[in-house]
Coordinates of C-alpha atoms in Angstrom, one line a residue:
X1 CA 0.0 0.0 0.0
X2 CA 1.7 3.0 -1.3
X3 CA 0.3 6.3 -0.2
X4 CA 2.4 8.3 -1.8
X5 CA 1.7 12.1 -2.1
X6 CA -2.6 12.0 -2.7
X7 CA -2.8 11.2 1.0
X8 CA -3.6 7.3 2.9
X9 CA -6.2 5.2 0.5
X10 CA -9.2 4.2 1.4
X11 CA -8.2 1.3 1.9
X12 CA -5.1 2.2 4.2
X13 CA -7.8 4.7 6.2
X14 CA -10.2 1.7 6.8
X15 CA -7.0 -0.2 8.1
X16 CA -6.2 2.2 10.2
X17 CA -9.7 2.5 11.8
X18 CA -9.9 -1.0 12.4
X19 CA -6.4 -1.3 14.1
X20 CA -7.7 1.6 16.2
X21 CA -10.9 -0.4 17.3
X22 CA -9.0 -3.1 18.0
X23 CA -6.5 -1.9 19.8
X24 CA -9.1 0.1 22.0
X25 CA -11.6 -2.7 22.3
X26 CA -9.1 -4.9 24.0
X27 CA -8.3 -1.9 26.5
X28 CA -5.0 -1.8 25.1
X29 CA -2.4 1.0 24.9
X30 CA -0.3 1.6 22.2
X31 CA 2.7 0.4 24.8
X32 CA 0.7 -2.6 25.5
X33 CA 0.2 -3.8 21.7
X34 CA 3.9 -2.5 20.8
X35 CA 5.2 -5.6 23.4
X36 CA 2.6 -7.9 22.3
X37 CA 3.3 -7.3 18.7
X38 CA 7.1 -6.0 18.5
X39 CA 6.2 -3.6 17.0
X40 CA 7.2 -0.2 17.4
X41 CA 4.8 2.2 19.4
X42 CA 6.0 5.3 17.3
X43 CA 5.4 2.9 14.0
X44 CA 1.4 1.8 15.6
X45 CA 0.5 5.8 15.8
X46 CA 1.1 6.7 12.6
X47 CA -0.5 3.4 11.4
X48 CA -3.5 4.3 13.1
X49 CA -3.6 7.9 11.8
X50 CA -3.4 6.8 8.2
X51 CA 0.4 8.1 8.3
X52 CA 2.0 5.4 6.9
X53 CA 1.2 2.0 4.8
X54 CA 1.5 -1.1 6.8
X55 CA 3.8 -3.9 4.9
X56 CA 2.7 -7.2 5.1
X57 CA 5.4 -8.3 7.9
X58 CA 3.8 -5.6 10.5
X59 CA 0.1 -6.7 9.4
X60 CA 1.0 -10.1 9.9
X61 CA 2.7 -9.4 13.1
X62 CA -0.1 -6.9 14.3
X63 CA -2.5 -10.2 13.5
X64 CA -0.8 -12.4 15.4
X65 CA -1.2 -10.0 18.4
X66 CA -4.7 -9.8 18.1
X67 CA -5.3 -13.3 16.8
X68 CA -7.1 -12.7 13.4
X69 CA -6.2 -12.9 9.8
X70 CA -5.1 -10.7 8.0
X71 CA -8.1 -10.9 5.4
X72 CA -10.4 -10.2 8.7
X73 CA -8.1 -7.2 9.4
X74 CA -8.5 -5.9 6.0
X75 CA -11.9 -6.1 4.9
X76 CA -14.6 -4.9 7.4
X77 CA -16.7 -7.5 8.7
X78 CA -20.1 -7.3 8.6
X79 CA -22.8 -9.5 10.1
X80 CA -24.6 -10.4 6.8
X81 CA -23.0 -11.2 3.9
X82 CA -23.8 -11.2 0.2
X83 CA -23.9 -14.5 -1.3
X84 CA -22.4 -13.5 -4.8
X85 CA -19.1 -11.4 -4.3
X86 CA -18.3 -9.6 -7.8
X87 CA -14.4 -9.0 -9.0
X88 CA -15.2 -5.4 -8.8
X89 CA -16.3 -6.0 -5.0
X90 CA -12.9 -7.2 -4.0
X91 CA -10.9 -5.8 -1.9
X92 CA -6.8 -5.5 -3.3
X93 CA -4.2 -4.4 -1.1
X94 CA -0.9 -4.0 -2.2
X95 CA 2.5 -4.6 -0.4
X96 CA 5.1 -2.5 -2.5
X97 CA 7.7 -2.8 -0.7
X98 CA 7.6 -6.5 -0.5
X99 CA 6.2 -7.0 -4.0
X100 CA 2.9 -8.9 -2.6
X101 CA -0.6 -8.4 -4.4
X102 CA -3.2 -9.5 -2.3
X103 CA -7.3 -9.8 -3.8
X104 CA -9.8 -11.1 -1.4
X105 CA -11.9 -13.2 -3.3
X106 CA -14.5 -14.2 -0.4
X107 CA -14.1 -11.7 2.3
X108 CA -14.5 -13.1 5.5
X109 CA -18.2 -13.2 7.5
X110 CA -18.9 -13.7 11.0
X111 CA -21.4 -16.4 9.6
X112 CA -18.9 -17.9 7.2
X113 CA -15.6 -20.0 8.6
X114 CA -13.6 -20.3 5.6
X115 CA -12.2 -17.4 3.5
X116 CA -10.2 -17.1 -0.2
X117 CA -7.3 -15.1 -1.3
X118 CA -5.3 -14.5 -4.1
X119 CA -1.8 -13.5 -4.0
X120 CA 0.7 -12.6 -6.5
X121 CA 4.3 -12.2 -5.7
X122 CA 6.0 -10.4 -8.2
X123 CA 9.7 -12.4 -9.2
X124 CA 12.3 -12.9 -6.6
X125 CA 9.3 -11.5 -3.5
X126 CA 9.5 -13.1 0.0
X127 CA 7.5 -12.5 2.7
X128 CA 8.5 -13.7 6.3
X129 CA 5.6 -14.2 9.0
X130 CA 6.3 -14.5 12.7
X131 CA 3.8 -16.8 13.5
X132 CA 0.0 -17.3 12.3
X133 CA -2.8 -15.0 13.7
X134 CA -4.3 -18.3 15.6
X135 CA -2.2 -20.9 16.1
X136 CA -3.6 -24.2 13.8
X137 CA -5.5 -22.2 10.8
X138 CA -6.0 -24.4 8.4
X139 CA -4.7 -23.2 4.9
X140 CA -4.9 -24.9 1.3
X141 CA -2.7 -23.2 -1.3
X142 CA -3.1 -23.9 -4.4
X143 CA -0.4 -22.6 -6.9
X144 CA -2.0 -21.3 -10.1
X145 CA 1.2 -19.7 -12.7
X146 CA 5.2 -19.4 -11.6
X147 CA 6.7 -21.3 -8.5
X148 CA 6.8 -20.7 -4.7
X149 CA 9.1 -22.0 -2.1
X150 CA 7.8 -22.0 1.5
X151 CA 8.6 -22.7 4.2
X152 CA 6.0 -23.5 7.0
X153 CA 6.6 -24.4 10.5
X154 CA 10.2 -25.7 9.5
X155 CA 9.2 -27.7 6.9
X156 CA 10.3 -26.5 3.4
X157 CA 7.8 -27.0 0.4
X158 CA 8.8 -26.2 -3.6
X159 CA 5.2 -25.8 -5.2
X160 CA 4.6 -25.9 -9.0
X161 CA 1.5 -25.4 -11.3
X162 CA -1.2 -27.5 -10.2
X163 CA 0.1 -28.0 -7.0
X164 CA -1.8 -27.8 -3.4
X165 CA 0.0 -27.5 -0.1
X166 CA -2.5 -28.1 3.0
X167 CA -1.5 -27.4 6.3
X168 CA -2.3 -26.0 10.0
X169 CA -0.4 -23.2 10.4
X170 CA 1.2 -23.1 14.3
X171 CA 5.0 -21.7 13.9
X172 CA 6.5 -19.3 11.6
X173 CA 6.3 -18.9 7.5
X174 CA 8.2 -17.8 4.8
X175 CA 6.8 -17.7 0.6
X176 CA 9.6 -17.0 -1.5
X177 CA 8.7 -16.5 -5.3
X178 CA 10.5 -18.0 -8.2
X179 CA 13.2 -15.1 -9.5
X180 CA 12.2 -14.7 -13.0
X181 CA 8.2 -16.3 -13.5
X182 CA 7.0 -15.1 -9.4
X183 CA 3.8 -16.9 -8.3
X184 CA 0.5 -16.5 -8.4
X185 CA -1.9 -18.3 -6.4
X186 CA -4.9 -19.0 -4.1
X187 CA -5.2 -19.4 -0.6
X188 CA -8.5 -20.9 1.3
X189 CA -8.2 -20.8 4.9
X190 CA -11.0 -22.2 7.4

């Protein structure tokens, strides 16, 4: 998320709001979620004031503190959802820095369990996670065009075309995109 010199996107507002309310519904400080998170406190402010774009390494991290996914973080939650969720209806938030494209295919739904991503790491991209946002979330990746390499609680995975790694996430991840073809793929977590 790059908000450059127009001012925070909409999206990076609405992410800002939410890590406000969450923060504030837990009756947490800003010191309080720094040390649960390692996060910086300075770095949390201007997140929640729409300063600055959060890279996917601090989303993750901030997830992990509060124990959501990061597709609940960034799409709003709502207590009804529509059945039929159109291309033009999904949410895309893009990591520059890290070279990560994320599209939520099937935001998530207080009524609804499972969710789908998908992600596209441009060539050569990693992206390192501390740990999941709830320790055993079940994820099936299926790998659509390039190659990924992850690695996922210790145990390394090369994924072609085709492919589908399913696992319960509990320990850290890294997703490493081929150098020259990157990866592009979907993600269905329940």
């Amino acid at each position: 998320m790059d908000s450059g010199s127009h001012g925070p996107s909409s999206v990076d507002r609405r992410i800002a709001e939410r890590l406000r309310t969450l923060r504030q519904e837990r009756g947490w400080s800003l010191e309080d979620l720094a040390s649960r998170s390692g996060v910086s406190r300075a770095t949390l402010s201007r997140l929640e004031n729409a300063e600055v774009s959060a890279t996917a390494n601090v989303l993750g991290r901030l997830c992990q503190a509060y124990g959501i996914t990061l597709s609940r973080l960034i799409h709003l939650v709502e207590d009804d959802f529509p059945p039929l969720v159109r291309r033009s209806a999904q949410t895309v938030w893009e990591d520059a820095k890290s070279g990560f494209k994320r599209r939520i295919i099937s935001p998530p739904a207080r009524a609804l369990a499972g969710e789908a991503m998908e992600g596209l790491l441009r060539p050569g991209a990693q992206i390192t996670y501390e740990g999941p946002p709830r320790a055993g979330l079940e994820h099936h990746l299926v790998l659509l065009e390039g190659a990924l390499h992850i690695m996922v609680d210790g145990a390394s995975h090369t994924l072609h075309p085709g492919d589908c790694l399913r696992y319960q996430l509990r320990g850290p991840s890294r997703f490493e995109a081929d150098v020259t073809a990157g990866a592009r793929y979907l993600l269905f977590t329940v």
